[in-house]
Tab-separated table of C-alpha atoms and ligand atoms in Angstrom:
chain	number	residue	atom	x	y	z
A	1	MET	CA	-0.119	-0.098	0.403
A	2	SER	CA	1.471	3.256	-0.784
A	3	ASP	CA	1.138	6.376	1.262
A	4	GLN	CA	-0.375	9.246	-0.814
A	5	ASN	CA	-3.334	9.657	-2.570
A	6	THR	CA	-4.437	13.040	-4.376
A	7	LEU	CA	-7.846	14.382	-4.540
A	8	ARG	CA	-9.045	14.700	-8.049
A	9	VAL	CA	-13.157	15.580	-8.378
A	10	ASP	CA	-14.447	15.061	-11.922
A	11	VAL	CA	-18.127	16.178	-13.765
A	12	ILE	CA	-18.757	13.371	-15.281
A	13	ALA	CA	-23.251	14.409	-15.802
A	14	THR	CA	-24.979	17.101	-15.769
A	15	THR	CA	-29.026	18.161	-16.196
A	16	ARG	CA	-29.906	18.734	-19.955
A	17	PHE	CA	-32.815	21.107	-20.675
A	18	THR	CA	-34.888	21.202	-23.293
A	19	PRO	CA	-37.064	24.563	-23.442
A	20	PRO	CA	-40.906	23.434	-25.007
A	21	ASP	CA	-40.801	25.561	-27.997
A	22	ASP	CA	-44.229	27.180	-27.315
A	23	VAL	CA	-43.000	29.215	-24.255
A	24	PRO	CA	-42.225	33.033	-25.352
A	25	TRP	CA	-38.811	33.073	-23.623
A	26	SER	CA	-35.142	32.503	-23.581
A	27	THR	CA	-32.367	32.788	-21.418
A	28	ASP	CA	-28.716	33.187	-21.493
A	29	ALA	CA	-27.804	30.010	-20.079
A	30	ASP	CA	-28.229	26.318	-20.424
A	31	GLY	CA	-28.503	23.057	-18.465
A	32	GLY	CA	-29.739	23.037	-14.982
A	33	GLN	CA	-29.495	26.485	-14.236
A	34	ALA	CA	-31.654	27.647	-16.983
A	35	LEU	CA	-33.954	24.605	-16.007
A	36	ALA	CA	-34.297	26.055	-12.710
A	37	GLU	CA	-34.820	30.024	-13.874
A	38	PHE	CA	-38.080	27.689	-16.309
A	39	ALA	CA	-39.082	26.144	-13.404
A	40	GLY	CA	-39.020	29.922	-11.417
A	41	ARG	CA	-41.121	31.043	-14.207
A	42	ALA	CA	-43.138	28.445	-14.866
A	43	CYS	CA	-44.805	28.892	-10.904
A	44	TYR	CA	-46.162	32.127	-12.274
A	45	ARG	CA	-45.884	32.259	-16.086
A	46	SER	CA	-43.548	35.158	-15.341
A	47	TRP	CA	-41.786	34.549	-19.259
A	48	ASP	CA	-41.816	38.062	-19.857
A	49	LYS	CA	-38.388	39.956	-17.860
A	50	PRO	CA	-39.513	43.559	-16.941
A	51	LYS	CA	-37.371	44.163	-13.866
A	52	PRO	CA	-33.746	44.209	-15.260
A	53	ALA	CA	-32.120	42.839	-12.016
A	54	THR	CA	-33.680	39.291	-12.911
A	55	ALA	CA	-33.404	39.645	-16.670
A	56	THR	CA	-30.540	36.978	-16.716
A	57	ASN	CA	-29.906	33.887	-15.168
A	58	ALA	CA	-27.471	35.024	-13.072
A	59	GLY	CA	-29.947	37.810	-12.077
A	60	TYR	CA	-32.686	35.047	-11.937
A	61	LEU	CA	-31.159	32.620	-9.505
A	62	ARG	CA	-29.489	35.468	-6.992
A	63	HIS	CA	-33.225	36.306	-6.237
A	64	ILE	CA	-34.064	33.231	-5.692
A	65	LEU	CA	-31.340	32.374	-3.701
A	66	GLU	CA	-32.360	35.501	-1.412
A	67	VAL	CA	-35.787	34.793	-1.456
A	68	GLY	CA	-35.355	30.772	-0.489
A	69	HIS	CA	-37.072	29.441	-3.437
A	70	LEU	CA	-34.727	26.677	-3.448
A	71	SER	CA	-36.992	23.863	-4.364
A	72	VAL	CA	-36.426	24.861	-8.067
A	73	LEU	CA	-32.241	23.871	-7.846
A	74	GLU	CA	-33.826	20.026	-7.028
A	75	HIS	CA	-35.119	19.877	-10.782
A	76	ALA	CA	-30.985	20.058	-12.035
A	77	GLN	CA	-28.477	17.547	-11.076
A	78	ALA	CA	-25.032	16.551	-11.284
A	79	THR	CA	-22.491	13.521	-10.847
A	80	LEU	CA	-18.934	14.113	-9.807
A	81	TYR	CA	-16.664	11.129	-10.076
A	82	ILE	CA	-14.090	11.829	-6.706
A	83	ARG	CA	-10.977	9.485	-6.591
A	84	GLY	CA	-8.404	9.752	-4.116
A	85	LEU	CA	-10.516	10.442	-0.924
A	86	SER	CA	-10.614	8.629	2.401
A	87	ARG	CA	-13.531	5.962	3.899
A	88	SER	CA	-12.958	8.177	6.523
A	89	VAL	CA	-14.630	11.341	4.870
A	90	THR	CA	-16.809	9.042	2.224
A	91	HIS	CA	-18.439	7.714	6.245
A	92	GLU	CA	-19.065	11.348	6.538
A	93	LEU	CA	-20.318	11.979	2.601
A	94	ILE	CA	-23.176	9.593	3.123
A	95	ARG	CA	-24.455	10.755	5.943
A	96	HIS	CA	-26.258	13.891	3.261
A	97	ARG	CA	-29.417	11.589	2.828
A	98	HIS	CA	-30.723	13.572	-0.554
A	99	LEU	CA	-27.320	12.563	-2.520
A	100	SER	CA	-27.038	9.078	-3.708
A	101	PHE	CA	-23.573	7.217	-4.436
A	102	SER	CA	-21.636	4.345	-5.685
A	103	GLN	CA	-18.255	3.649	-3.884
A	104	LEU	CA	-15.233	1.010	-5.602
A	105	SER	CA	-16.124	-1.883	-3.344
A	106	GLN	CA	-13.411	-3.320	-1.386
A	107	ARG	CA	-14.915	-6.943	-1.568
A	108	HIS	CA	-14.454	-7.448	-5.648
A	109	VAL	CA	-11.422	-4.794	-6.177
A	110	ILE	CA	-8.189	-6.070	-5.661
A	111	ASP	CA	-5.356	-3.430	-5.910
A	112	ASP	CA	-3.003	-1.744	-4.082
A	113	PRO	CA	-5.077	1.531	-3.036
A	114	ALA	CA	-3.005	4.338	-1.083
A	115	PHE	CA	-3.583	6.035	1.752
A	116	VAL	CA	-4.648	9.544	2.226
A	117	VAL	CA	-2.011	11.120	4.317
A	118	PRO	CA	-4.090	14.190	6.347
A	119	ASP	CA	-2.465	17.677	5.778
A	120	PRO	CA	-1.115	17.886	9.355
A	121	VAL	CA	0.767	14.976	8.757
A	122	ALA	CA	1.763	15.133	5.015
A	123	ASP	CA	3.289	18.655	5.959
A	124	ASP	CA	5.499	17.198	8.847
A	125	ALA	CA	8.657	14.911	7.507
A	126	GLU	CA	8.586	13.123	10.901
A	127	LEU	CA	4.857	12.400	11.195
A	128	SER	CA	5.168	11.622	7.487
A	129	GLU	CA	7.499	8.558	8.196
A	130	LEU	CA	5.367	7.598	11.250
A	131	PHE	CA	2.332	7.300	9.298
A	132	ALA	CA	4.583	5.803	6.498
A	133	THR	CA	5.820	2.433	8.585
A	134	ALA	CA	2.183	2.049	10.434
A	135	ALA	CA	0.872	1.837	6.391
A	136	ARG	CA	3.659	-0.455	5.473
A	137	ARG	CA	2.910	-2.477	8.835
A	138	THR	CA	-0.822	-2.561	8.258
A	139	ARG	CA	-0.118	-3.729	4.875
A	140	GLU	CA	2.150	-6.853	5.869
A	141	ALA	CA	-0.827	-7.604	8.419
A	142	TYR	CA	-3.313	-7.217	5.733
A	143	ASP	CA	-1.226	-10.036	2.963
A	144	GLU	CA	-0.838	-12.290	6.143
A	145	LEU	CA	-5.067	-12.390	7.352
A	146	ILE	CA	-5.377	-13.028	3.494
A	147	GLU	CA	-2.534	-15.637	3.359
A	148	GLY	CA	-4.216	-17.460	6.430
A	149	ILE	CA	-8.105	-16.912	5.832
A	150	GLN	CA	-7.405	-18.479	2.483
A	151	ARG	CA	-5.772	-21.590	4.355
A	152	ARG	CA	-8.636	-21.755	7.079
A	153	LEU	CA	-11.573	-21.241	4.138
A	154	ALA	CA	-9.484	-23.297	1.361
A	155	GLY	CA	-12.376	-25.918	1.443
A	156	SER	CA	-15.227	-23.596	0.973
A	157	GLU	CA	-16.977	-23.328	-2.826
A	158	GLY	CA	-14.977	-21.365	-4.533
A	159	ALA	CA	-16.857	-18.190	-6.213
A	160	THR	CA	-17.284	-16.752	-2.563
A	161	ARG	CA	-14.628	-17.724	-1.317
A	162	SER	CA	-12.094	-14.692	-2.492
A	163	LYS	CA	-14.665	-12.362	-1.245
A	164	ARG	CA	-15.424	-14.052	1.898
A	165	VAL	CA	-11.127	-13.704	2.505
A	166	ARG	CA	-10.946	-9.965	1.406
A	167	GLN	CA	-14.433	-9.294	3.253
A	168	ALA	CA	-13.007	-11.017	6.362
A	169	ALA	CA	-9.057	-8.853	5.933
A	170	GLN	CA	-10.388	-5.506	5.080
A	171	ALA	CA	-11.546	-5.422	9.005
A	172	LEU	CA	-8.408	-4.469	9.671
A	173	LEU	CA	-7.510	-1.635	6.841
A	174	PRO	CA	-8.013	2.169	8.291
A	175	ALA	CA	-9.979	4.883	7.780
A	176	ALA	CA	-7.594	6.502	5.485
A	177	ARG	CA	-7.650	4.122	2.971
A	178	GLY	CA	-7.993	5.750	-0.312
A	179	THR	CA	-11.537	4.857	-2.014
A	180	GLU	CA	-13.573	6.331	-5.009
A	181	ILE	CA	-17.286	7.180	-5.166
A	182	VAL	CA	-19.603	8.358	-7.700
A	183	VAL	CA	-21.718	11.067	-6.425
A	184	THR	CA	-25.396	12.572	-7.718
A	185	GLY	CA	-26.804	15.029	-6.596
A	186	ASN	CA	-29.593	18.077	-7.085
A	187	LEU	CA	-28.412	21.780	-7.054
A	188	ARG	CA	-30.246	22.450	-3.701
A	189	ALA	CA	-28.642	19.014	-1.805
A	190	TRP	CA	-24.600	19.646	-3.504
A	191	ARG	CA	-25.453	23.676	-2.056
A	192	GLN	CA	-26.405	21.789	1.161
A	193	LEU	CA	-23.459	20.164	1.105
A	194	ILE	CA	-21.141	22.949	1.177
A	195	ALA	CA	-22.735	24.711	2.994
A	196	ALA	CA	-22.070	22.126	5.756
A	197	HIS	CA	-19.084	21.504	5.460
A	198	GLY	CA	-17.144	24.533	3.692
A	199	SER	CA	-16.460	26.079	7.010
A	200	ASP	CA	-13.442	26.073	9.419
A	201	HIS	CA	-15.419	24.419	11.715
A	202	ALA	CA	-15.476	21.175	9.786
A	203	ASP	CA	-13.447	17.866	9.159
A	204	ASP	CA	-10.114	18.741	6.986
A	205	GLU	CA	-10.150	17.041	4.377
A	206	LEU	CA	-14.115	17.173	3.852
A	207	ARG	CA	-13.515	20.891	3.832
A	208	GLU	CA	-11.426	20.683	1.124
A	209	LEU	CA	-13.199	18.445	-0.827
A	210	THR	CA	-15.984	20.084	-0.188
A	211	VAL	CA	-14.456	23.409	-2.008
A	212	THR	CA	-13.392	21.044	-4.559
A	213	CYS	CA	-16.679	19.978	-5.406
A	214	LEU	CA	-17.796	23.882	-5.850
A	215	GLU	CA	-15.091	24.807	-8.188
A	216	ARG	CA	-15.540	22.245	-10.393
A	217	LEU	CA	-19.995	22.520	-9.889
A	218	ARG	CA	-19.291	26.154	-10.897
A	219	GLU	CA	-17.334	25.707	-13.752
A	220	VAL	CA	-20.628	24.018	-14.898
A	221	GLU	CA	-23.647	25.595	-13.468
A	222	PRO	CA	-22.089	28.562	-11.943
A	223	ASN	CA	-25.113	30.982	-11.994
A	224	ALA	CA	-26.816	28.338	-8.640
A	225	PHE	CA	-23.608	28.716	-6.841
A	226	ALA	CA	-22.282	32.499	-7.460
A	227	ASP	CA	-22.996	33.186	-3.849
A	228	PHE	CA	-20.498	31.108	-2.281
A	229	VAL	CA	-17.166	33.151	-1.500
A	230	LEU	CA	-14.200	30.965	-1.486
A	231	THR	CA	-11.619	32.599	0.857
A	232	ASP	CA	-7.704	31.634	1.747
A	233	LEU	CA	-7.055	31.111	5.738
A	234	PRO	CA	-3.446	32.322	6.929
A	235	ASP	CA	-2.790	28.540	7.019
A	236	GLY	CA	-3.500	27.892	3.797
A	237	ARG	CA	-6.763	25.995	3.983
A	238	ARG	CA	-9.649	27.259	2.074
A	239	ILE	CA	-13.055	27.484	3.179
A	240	ALA	CA	-16.192	28.813	1.616
A	241	SER	CA	-18.902	30.233	2.928
A	242	SER	CA	-22.423	31.962	1.509
A	243	ALA	CA	-24.330	34.800	3.359
A	244	LEU	CA	-27.332	33.816	1.505
A	245	VAL	CA	-27.586	29.917	2.545
A	246	THR	CA	-30.184	29.357	5.116
A	247	GLU	CA	-30.020	25.756	5.131
A	248	GLY	CA	-27.363	22.917	5.234
B	301	LIG	C1	-19.303	20.681	11.886
B	301	LIG	C2	-20.138	18.851	11.861
B	301	LIG	C3	-19.764	18.298	13.001
B	301	LIG	C4	-20.436	17.197	12.831
B	301	LIG	N1	-20.135	15.918	13.608
B	301	LIG	C5	-21.098	14.508	13.833
B	301	LIG	C6	-20.862	14.027	14.640
B	301	LIG	O1	-19.824	14.023	15.986
B	301	LIG	N2	-21.240	12.627	14.903
B	301	LIG	C7	-22.304	12.420	14.043
B	301	LIG	O2	-23.246	11.414	14.117
B	301	LIG	N3	-22.708	13.427	12.948
B	301	LIG	C8	-22.001	14.933	12.583
B	301	LIG	N4	-22.206	15.398	11.453
B	301	LIG	C9	-22.743	14.783	10.719
B	301	LIG	C10	-24.144	15.738	10.815
B	301	LIG	O3	-24.580	15.361	11.575
B	301	LIG	C11	-25.039	15.159	9.424
B	301	LIG	O4	-25.492	13.953	9.617
B	301	LIG	C12	-24.703	15.734	8.071
B	301	LIG	O5	-24.018	17.066	8.171
B	301	LIG	C13	-25.322	15.580	7.289
B	301	LIG	O6	-26.561	16.391	7.283
B	301	LIG	P1	-27.906	17.047	7.504
B	301	LIG	O7	-28.357	15.837	8.557
B	301	LIG	O8	-28.529	17.938	8.104
B	301	LIG	O9	-28.607	16.764	6.004
B	301	LIG	P2	-28.954	15.889	4.853
B	301	LIG	O10	-28.863	14.590	5.001
B	301	LIG	O11	-27.883	16.428	3.890
B	301	LIG	O12	-30.341	16.601	4.462
B	301	LIG	C14	-30.274	17.931	3.997
B	301	LIG	C15	-31.202	18.753	4.993
B	301	LIG	O13	-32.610	18.005	4.194
B	301	LIG	C16	-33.560	18.171	5.939
B	301	LIG	N5	-33.822	16.561	6.441
B	301	LIG	C17	-32.745	15.214	5.617
B	301	LIG	N6	-33.514	14.096	6.620
B	301	LIG	C18	-34.550	14.573	6.813
B	301	LIG	C19	-35.453	13.847	7.888
B	301	LIG	N7	-35.311	12.585	7.898
B	301	LIG	N8	-36.023	14.659	8.496
B	301	LIG	C20	-36.309	15.807	9.009
B	301	LIG	N9	-35.539	16.732	7.425
B	301	LIG	C21	-34.308	16.354	7.165
B	301	LIG	C22	-32.737	18.721	6.919
B	301	LIG	O14	-33.394	20.323	6.714
B	301	LIG	C23	-31.272	18.714	6.554
B	301	LIG	O15	-30.412	19.508	6.602
B	301	LIG	C24	-21.371	16.877	11.263
B	301	LIG	C25	-21.732	17.530	10.597
B	301	LIG	C26	-20.783	18.956	10.894
B	301	LIG	C27	-21.145	19.820	9.837
């Protein structure tokens, strides 16, 4: 098991919006943020745009966020493929009940996954060595367990034996073990995640993941996340906050 793992977040799916051709309205955005505007306007048939402040998609969604009409954001979805995060963080991530998850199986996938080294450890040579030594010993013990359990289950049915071997040995693997996960959520649920874990009080790895998710989501649906402010703290950590967030 190697010591280092690098966070990577990719947007792999977003909402495609097809406006009906009989509605006298168009906007200057597309995808999920255009759909959110359409849904909001559909409530009042407000297809005309008399107010300059809400005449653009950015202005309209800003108004939606300000008045808390957040349910229109639930029509639009985004899916992220996240790699290089720890099982410790996925355990916290999956507590968010409006997101959907598909995570790498420890029982089926045999490889040599890396550990995610916490920043205060990675930044210190002595602590990094301590962490690397513990990781190496864990891997050695894991391999010994695999061999021992294989011997013990030698007579059992072949198709399930390898899974039973790995599922028993994985009990030893630490929370820092790297993993991969596909996460789908509507834009309101993604905002709730960012509001909950983007702050200085959140777990460091989860906060950095949350900030990175925000950056990726802004690349595809900028107006739905425009209110979040990214701040670099003096110690190099990044936080995300919004004056408009009223839930999370
Ligand atoms: C700083 C911090 C520290 C934490 N520490 C701990 C800890 O020590 N131990 C621990 O176990 N967890 C901890 N958590 C996790 C936390 O308790 C939540 O499980 C997690 O953040 C998911 O948030 P949520 O339940 O608000 O919302 P989600 O599941 O994301 O749902 C979003 C919103 O939908 C609504 N909602 C969802 N389900 C229901 C429901 N059944 N009934 C009513 N409303 C609902 C709520 O308004 C909720 O805020 C911590 C979270 C943070 C941010």
